Short mmCIF file of C-alpha atoms and ligand atoms in Angstrom, two decimals:
data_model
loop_
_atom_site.label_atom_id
_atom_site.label_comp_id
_atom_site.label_asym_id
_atom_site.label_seq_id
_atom_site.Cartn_x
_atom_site.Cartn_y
_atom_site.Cartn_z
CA UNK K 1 0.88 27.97 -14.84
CA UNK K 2 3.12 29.53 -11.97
CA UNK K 3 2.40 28.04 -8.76
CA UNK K 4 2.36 29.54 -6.00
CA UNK K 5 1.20 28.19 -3.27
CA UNK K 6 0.86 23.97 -2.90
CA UNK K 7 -0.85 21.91 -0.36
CA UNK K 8 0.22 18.84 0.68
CA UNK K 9 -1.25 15.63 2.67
CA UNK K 10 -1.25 12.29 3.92
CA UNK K 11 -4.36 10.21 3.72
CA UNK K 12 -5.97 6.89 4.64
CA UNK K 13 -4.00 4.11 6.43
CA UNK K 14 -0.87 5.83 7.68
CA UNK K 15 2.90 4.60 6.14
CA UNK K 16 6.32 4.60 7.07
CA UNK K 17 7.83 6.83 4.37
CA UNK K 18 5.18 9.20 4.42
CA UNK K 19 7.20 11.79 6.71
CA UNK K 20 10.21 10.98 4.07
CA UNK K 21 8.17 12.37 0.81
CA UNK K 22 6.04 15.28 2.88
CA UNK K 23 10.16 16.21 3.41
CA UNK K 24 10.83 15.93 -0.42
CA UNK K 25 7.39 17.95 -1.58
CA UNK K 26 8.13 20.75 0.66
CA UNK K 27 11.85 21.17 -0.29
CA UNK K 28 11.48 20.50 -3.79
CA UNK K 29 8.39 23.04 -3.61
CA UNK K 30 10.58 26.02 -1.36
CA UNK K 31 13.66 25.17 -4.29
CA UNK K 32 11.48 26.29 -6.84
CA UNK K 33 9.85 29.46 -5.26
CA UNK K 34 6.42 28.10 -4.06
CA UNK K 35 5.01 28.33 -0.71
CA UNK K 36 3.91 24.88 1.24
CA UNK K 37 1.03 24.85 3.13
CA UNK K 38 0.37 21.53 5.07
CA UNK K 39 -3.09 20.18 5.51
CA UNK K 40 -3.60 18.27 8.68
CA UNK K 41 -5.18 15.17 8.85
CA UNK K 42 -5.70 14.57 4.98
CA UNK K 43 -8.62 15.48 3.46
CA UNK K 44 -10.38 15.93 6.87
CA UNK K 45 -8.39 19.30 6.97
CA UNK K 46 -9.19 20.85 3.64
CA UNK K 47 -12.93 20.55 5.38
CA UNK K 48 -11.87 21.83 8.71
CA UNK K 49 -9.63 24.73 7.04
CA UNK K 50 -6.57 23.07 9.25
CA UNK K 51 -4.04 24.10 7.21
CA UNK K 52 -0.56 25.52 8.07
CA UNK K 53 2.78 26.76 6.59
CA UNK K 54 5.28 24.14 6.34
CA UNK K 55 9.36 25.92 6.15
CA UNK K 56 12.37 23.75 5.61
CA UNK K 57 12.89 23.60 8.86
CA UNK K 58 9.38 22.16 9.77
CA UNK K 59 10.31 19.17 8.09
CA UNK K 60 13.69 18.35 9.72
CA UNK K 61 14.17 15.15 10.98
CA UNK K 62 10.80 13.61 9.71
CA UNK K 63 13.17 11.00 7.49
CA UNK K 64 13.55 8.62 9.84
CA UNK K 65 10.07 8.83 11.62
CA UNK K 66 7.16 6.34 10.80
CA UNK K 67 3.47 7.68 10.74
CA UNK K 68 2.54 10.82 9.81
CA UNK K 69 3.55 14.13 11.48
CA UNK K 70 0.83 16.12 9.20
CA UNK K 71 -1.68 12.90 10.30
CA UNK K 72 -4.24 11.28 8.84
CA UNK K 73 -8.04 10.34 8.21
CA UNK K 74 -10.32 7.97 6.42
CA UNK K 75 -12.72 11.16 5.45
CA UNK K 76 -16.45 10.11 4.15
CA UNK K 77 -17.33 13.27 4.10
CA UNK K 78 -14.63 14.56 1.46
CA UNK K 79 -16.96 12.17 -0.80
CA UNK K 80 -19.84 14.81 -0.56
CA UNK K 81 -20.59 17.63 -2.29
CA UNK K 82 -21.16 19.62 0.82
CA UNK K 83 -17.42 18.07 1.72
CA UNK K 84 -15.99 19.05 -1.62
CA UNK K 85 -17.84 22.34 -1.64
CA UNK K 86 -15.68 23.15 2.21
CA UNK K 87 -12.44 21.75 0.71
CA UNK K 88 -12.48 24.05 -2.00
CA UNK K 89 -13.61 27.05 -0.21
CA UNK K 90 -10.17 26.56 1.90
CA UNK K 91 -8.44 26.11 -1.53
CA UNK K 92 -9.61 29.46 -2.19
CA UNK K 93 -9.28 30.85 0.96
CA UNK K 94 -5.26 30.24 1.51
CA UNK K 95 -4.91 30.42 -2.39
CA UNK K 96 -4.10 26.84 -2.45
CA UNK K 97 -3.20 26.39 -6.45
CA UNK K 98 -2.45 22.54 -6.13
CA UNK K 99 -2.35 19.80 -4.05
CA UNK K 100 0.09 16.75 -3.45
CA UNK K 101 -1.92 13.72 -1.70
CA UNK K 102 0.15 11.02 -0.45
CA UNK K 103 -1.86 7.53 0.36
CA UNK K 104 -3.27 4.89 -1.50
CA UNK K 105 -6.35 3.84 -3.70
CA UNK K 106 -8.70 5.96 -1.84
CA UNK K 107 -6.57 9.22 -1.45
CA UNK K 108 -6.24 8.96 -5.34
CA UNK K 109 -10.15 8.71 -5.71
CA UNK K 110 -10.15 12.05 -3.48
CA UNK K 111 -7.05 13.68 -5.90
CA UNK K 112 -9.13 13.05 -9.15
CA UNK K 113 -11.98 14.76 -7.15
CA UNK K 114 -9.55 17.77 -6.93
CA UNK K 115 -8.68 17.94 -10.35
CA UNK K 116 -11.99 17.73 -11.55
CA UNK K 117 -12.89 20.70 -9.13
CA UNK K 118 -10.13 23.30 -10.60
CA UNK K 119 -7.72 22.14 -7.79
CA UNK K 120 -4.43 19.99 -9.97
CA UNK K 121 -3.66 17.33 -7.85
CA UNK K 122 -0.78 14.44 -7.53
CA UNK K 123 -0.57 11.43 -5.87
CA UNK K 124 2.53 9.72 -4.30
CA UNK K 125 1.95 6.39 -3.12
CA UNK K 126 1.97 5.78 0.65
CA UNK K 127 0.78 2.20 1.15
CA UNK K 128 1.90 -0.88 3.49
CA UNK K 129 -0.31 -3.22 1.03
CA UNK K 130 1.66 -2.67 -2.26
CA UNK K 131 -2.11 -3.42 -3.70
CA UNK K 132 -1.99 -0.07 -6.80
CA UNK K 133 -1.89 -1.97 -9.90
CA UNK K 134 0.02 0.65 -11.49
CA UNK K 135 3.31 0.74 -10.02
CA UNK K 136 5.38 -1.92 -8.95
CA UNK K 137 5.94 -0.44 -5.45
CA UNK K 138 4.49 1.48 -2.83
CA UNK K 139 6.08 3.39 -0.18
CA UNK K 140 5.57 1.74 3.19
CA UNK K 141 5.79 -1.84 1.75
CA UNK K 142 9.13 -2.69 2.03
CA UNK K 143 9.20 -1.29 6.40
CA UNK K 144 5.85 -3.12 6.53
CA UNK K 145 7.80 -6.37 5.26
CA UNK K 146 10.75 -6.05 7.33
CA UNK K 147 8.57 -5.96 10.44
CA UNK K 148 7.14 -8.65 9.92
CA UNK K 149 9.86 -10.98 8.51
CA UNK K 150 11.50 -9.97 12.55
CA UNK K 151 8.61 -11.00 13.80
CA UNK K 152 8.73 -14.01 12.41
CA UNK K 153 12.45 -14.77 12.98
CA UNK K 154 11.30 -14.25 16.64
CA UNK K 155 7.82 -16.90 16.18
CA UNK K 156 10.48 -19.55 14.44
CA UNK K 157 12.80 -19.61 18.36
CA UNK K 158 10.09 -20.42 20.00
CA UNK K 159 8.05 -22.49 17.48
CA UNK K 160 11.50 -24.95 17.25
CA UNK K 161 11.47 -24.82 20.79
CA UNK K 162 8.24 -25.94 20.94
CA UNK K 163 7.93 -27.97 17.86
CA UNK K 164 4.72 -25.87 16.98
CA UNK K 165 3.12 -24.37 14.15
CA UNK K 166 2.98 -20.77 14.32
CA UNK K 167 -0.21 -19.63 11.91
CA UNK K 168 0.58 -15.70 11.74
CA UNK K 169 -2.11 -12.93 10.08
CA UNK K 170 -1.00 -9.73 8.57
CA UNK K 171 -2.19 -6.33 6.93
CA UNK K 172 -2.77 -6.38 3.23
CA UNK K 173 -6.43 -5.76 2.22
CA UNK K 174 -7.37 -7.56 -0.29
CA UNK K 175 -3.61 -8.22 -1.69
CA UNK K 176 -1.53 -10.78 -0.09
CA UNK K 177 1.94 -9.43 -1.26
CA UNK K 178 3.00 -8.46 2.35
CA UNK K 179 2.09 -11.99 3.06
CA UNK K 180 3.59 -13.63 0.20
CA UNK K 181 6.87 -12.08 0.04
CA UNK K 182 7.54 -12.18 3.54
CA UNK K 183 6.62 -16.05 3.51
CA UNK K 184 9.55 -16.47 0.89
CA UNK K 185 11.88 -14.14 3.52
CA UNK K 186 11.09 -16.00 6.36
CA UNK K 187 11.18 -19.70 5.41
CA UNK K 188 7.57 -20.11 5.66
CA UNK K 189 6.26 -23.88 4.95
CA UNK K 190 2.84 -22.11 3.24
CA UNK K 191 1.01 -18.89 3.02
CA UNK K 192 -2.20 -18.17 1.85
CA UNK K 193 -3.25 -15.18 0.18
CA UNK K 194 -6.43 -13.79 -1.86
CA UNK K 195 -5.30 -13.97 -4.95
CA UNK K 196 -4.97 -17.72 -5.11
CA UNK K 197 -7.11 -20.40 -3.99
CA UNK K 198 -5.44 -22.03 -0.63
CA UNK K 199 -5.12 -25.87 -0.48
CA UNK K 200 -5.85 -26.60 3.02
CA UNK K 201 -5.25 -30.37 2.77
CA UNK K 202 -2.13 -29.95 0.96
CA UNK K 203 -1.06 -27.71 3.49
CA UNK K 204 -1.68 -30.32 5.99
CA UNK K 205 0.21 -33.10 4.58
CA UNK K 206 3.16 -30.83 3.59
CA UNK K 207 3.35 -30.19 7.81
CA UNK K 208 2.69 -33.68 8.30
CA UNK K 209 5.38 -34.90 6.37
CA UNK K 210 7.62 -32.27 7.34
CA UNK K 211 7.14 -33.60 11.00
CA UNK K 212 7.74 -36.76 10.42
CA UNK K 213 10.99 -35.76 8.97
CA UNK K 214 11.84 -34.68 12.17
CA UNK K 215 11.22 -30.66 11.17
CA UNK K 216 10.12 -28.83 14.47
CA UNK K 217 9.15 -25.40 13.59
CA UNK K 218 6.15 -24.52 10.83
CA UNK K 219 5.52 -21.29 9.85
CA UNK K 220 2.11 -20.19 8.05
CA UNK K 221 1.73 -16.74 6.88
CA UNK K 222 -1.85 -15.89 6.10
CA UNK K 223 -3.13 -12.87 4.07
CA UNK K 224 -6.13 -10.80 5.80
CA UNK K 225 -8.15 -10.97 2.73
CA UNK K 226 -8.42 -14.78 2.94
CA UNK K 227 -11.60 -16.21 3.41
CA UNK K 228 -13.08 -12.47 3.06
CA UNK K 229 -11.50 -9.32 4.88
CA UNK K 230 -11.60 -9.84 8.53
CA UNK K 231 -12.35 -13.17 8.78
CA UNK K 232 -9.42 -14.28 10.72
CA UNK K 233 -9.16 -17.50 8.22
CA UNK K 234 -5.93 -18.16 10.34
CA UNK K 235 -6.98 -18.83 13.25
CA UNK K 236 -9.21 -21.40 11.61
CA UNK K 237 -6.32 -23.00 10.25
CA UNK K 238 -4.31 -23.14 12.76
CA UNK K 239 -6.88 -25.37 15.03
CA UNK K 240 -7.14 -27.52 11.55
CA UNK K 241 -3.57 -28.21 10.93
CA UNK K 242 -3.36 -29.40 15.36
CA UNK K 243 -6.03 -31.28 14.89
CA UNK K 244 -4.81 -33.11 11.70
CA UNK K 245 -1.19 -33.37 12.35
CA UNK K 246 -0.94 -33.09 15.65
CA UNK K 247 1.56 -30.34 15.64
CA UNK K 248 0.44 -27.88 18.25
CA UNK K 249 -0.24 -24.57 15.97
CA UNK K 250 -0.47 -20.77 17.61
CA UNK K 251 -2.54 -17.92 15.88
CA UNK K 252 -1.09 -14.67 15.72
CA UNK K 253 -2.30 -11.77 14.49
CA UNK K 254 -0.01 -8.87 13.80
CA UNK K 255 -2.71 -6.23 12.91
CA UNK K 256 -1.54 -2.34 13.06
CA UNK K 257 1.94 -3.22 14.68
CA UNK K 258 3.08 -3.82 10.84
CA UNK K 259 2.54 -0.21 10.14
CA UNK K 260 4.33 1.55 12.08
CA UNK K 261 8.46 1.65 12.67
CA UNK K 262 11.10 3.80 11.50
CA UNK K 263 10.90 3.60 7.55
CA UNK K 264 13.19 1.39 6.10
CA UNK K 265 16.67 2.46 3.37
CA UNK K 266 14.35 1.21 0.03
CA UNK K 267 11.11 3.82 1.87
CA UNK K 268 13.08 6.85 2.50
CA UNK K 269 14.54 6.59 -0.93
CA UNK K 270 11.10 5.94 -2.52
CA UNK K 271 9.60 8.05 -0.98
CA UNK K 272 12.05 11.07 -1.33
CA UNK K 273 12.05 10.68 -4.89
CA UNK K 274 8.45 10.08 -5.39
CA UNK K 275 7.52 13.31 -3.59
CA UNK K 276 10.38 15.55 -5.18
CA UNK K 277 8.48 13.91 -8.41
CA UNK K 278 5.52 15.38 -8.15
CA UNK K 279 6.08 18.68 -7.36
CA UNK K 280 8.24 18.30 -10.63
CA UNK K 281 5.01 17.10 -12.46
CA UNK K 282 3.21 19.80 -11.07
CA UNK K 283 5.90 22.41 -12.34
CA UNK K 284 5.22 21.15 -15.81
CA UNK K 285 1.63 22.17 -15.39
CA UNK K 286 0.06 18.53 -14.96
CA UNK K 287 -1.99 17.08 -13.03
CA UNK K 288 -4.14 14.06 -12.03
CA UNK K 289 -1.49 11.63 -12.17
CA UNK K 290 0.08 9.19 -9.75
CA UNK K 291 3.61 8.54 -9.27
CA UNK K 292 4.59 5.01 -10.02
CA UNK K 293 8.10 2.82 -10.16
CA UNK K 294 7.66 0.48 -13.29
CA UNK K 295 11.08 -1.51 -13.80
CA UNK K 296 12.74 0.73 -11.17
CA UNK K 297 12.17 3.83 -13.06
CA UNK K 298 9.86 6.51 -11.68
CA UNK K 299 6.85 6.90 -14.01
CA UNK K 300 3.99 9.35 -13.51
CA UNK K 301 0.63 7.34 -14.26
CA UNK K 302 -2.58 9.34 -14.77
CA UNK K 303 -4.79 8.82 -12.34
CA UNK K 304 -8.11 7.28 -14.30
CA UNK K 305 -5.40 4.48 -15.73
CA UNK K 306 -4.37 3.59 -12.74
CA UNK K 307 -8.05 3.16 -11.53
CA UNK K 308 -8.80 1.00 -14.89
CA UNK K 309 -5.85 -1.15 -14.67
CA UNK K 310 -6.74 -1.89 -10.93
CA UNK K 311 -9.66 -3.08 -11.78
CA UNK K 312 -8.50 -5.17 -14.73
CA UNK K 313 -6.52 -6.93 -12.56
CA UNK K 314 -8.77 -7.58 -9.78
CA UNK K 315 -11.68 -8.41 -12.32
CA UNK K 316 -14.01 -5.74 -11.49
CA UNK K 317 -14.22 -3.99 -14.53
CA UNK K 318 -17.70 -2.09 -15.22
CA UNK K 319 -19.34 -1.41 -18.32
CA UNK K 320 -17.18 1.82 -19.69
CA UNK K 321 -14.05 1.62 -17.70
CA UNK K 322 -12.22 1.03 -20.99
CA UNK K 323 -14.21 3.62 -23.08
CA UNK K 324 -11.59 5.65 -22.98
CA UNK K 325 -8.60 3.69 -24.48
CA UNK K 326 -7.53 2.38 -27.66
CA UNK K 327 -7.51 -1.37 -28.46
CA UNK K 328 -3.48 -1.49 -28.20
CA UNK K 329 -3.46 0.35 -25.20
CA UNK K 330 -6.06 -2.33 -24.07
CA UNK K 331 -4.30 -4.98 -25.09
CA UNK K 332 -0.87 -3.58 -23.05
CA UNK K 333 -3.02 -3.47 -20.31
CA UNK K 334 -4.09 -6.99 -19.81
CA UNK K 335 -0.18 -8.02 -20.80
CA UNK K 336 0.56 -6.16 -17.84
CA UNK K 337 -2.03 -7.68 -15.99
CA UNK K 338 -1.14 -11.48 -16.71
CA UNK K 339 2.60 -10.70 -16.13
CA UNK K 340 1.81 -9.34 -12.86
CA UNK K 341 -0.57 -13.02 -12.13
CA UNK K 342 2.20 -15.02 -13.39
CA UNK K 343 4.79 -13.18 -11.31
CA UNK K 344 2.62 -13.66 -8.00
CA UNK K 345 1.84 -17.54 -8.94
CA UNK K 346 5.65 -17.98 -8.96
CA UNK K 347 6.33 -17.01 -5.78
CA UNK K 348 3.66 -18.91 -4.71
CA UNK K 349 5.36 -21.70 -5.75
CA UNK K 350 8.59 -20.76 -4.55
CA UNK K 351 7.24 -20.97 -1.30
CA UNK K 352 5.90 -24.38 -1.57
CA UNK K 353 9.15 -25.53 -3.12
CA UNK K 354 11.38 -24.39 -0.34
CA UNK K 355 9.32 -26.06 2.58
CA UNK K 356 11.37 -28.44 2.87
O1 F6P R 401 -4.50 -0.03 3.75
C1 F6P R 401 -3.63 -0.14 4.82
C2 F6P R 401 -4.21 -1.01 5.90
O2 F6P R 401 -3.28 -1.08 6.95
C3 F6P R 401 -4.64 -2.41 5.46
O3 F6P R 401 -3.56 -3.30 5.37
C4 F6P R 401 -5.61 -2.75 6.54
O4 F6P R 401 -6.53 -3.72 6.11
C5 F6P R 401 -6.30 -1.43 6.81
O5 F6P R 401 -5.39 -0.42 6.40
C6 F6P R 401 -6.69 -1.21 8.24
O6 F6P R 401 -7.35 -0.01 8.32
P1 F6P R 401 -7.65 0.74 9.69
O7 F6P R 401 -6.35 1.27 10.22
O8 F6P R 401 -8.58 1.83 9.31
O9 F6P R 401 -8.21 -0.28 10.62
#
């Protein structure tokens, strides 16, 4: 199929590198003859008909800005029929023959939506959390780690000034990579994320030791999902470990000031590549597919897989989410799975190792 005219849009939680791959779709898309018509505030504008042509020229400058010029929305309504039935009559309207979405788990639920409607749809990932199964990396993750490995340089001053605990909360949903890897990057003595049961009385006597040592400065980096999502299981801790060390601790919680910034080197190149992609994928007439980076190659997933893996992973698969693939493919599928559980439980060590 010749396309014409493409929509594209950002969705859910904002990312820095979003700006970075709107850039790519649109220049990739102009290259190659087709129109670009941006749709503001994700899928809230395909409701609202806010659509509106996007030139090179439009897009000029975005690299280096965080957020998302074209905006964003968490849109409920998109998940109606009455929604759908609106976002398709605007497809129709501005002769909208595809659509890139760029955002995470949810956006993809709305893409496969698309497709199923007539509309071919890609995804590029645009994600602080790094928490789709499928691909190794999303765009936003490696700014949202960066901020937050400053911030804690700048908790460490004054927690060795102190000789305090700093106990610090960030972003991550339900996956605690933001949290874990950072931990590693910032010398963290523990850090406590979903995906593995936290040992609060080991944590305790690793401090305590670690004090009596003469260490002054304790960082703890704990995951949002802990303890269930917003449940501030920090700030919990943090009155534990004072009260049984007797190392003054601090709560911090870093909330939305992880997502924004000016995206990162590793972002911009992600995320340029990822959205020149899938105008590439959509060029060879497919659709329903998300772009992923497996073993630092770019790898277009389809969309369904990438919903099935996620859920093998997190354990919530439901009767028929496999139906659809063979025993090997299966099979490949948990591999994945427990290499990706392995990988995270060695970190997790790492961190405990290097307390020192
Ligand atoms: O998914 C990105 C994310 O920033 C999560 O880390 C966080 O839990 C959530 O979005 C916050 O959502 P909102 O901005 O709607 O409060």
């Amino acid at each position: 199929m010749k396309f014409r005219k493409i929509g594209v849009l950002t969705s859910g939680g904002d990312a820095p590198g979003m700006n970075a791959s709107i850039r790519a779709v649109v220049r990739t898309a102009l290259d190659n003859g087709i129109e670009v018509l941006g749709v503001v505030g994700g899928y809230r504008g395909l409701i609202d008909d806010n659509v509106r042509k996007l030139t090179s020229r439009d897009v000029s400058g975005v690299i280096a800005l965080g957020g998302t010029f074209l905006l964003t929305d968490r849109c409920d309504e998109f998940k109606t029929p009455e929604g759908m039935a609106k976002a398709l009559e605007t497809c129709r309207k501005h002769e909208i023959d595809a659509i890139v979405a760029i955002g995470g788990d949810g956006t993809f639920r709305g893409a496969t939506d698309l497709t199923n409607h007539g509309i071919p749809t890609i995804g590029v990932t645009g994600t602080i959390d790094n928490d789709i199964t499928a691909t190794d990396y999303t765009v936003g993750f490696d700014t949202a780690m960066n901020t937050v490995t400053g911030i804690i340089d700048c908790l460490r001053d004054t927690g060795e000034s102190h000789a305090r605990c700093m106990v610090t909360e960030v972003m991550g949903r339900h996956c605690g990579e933001i949290a874990l890897y950072t931990a590693i990057a910032s010398g963290a003595v523990a850090v406590a994320i979903p995906e593995i049961e936290f040992d609060v009385d080991a944590c305790v006597k690793r401090i305590a030791e670690l004090r009596a040592a003469g260490k002054r400065n304790f960082q703890v980096i704990v995951s949002e999902g802990v303890g269930g999502y917003h449940s501030h299981f920090g700030e919990e801790l943090a009155k534990i470990i004072e009260e049984r060390t007797g190392v003054e601790s601090r709560f911090n919680c870093l909330g939305h000031i992880v997502r924004g910034g000016q995206p990162t080197l590793r972002d911009r190149l992600a995320a340029s590549c990822m959205g020149s992609m899938a105008v590439e994928l959509l060029l060879q007439d497919k659709s329903n597919l998300v772009v992923c980076e497996l073993n630092s190659e770019l790898v277009p997933v389809d969309i369904n897989y990438s919903f099935a893996i996620d859920r093998m992973y997190k354990n919530k698969l439901k009767d028929g989410d496999l139906d659809a693939y063979t025993e090997e493919q299966i099979a490949e599928m948990r591999d994945f799975c427990a290499r990706k559980s392995a990988h995270i439980k060695e970190l997790y060590s790492l961190v405990e190792e290097l307390a020192k």
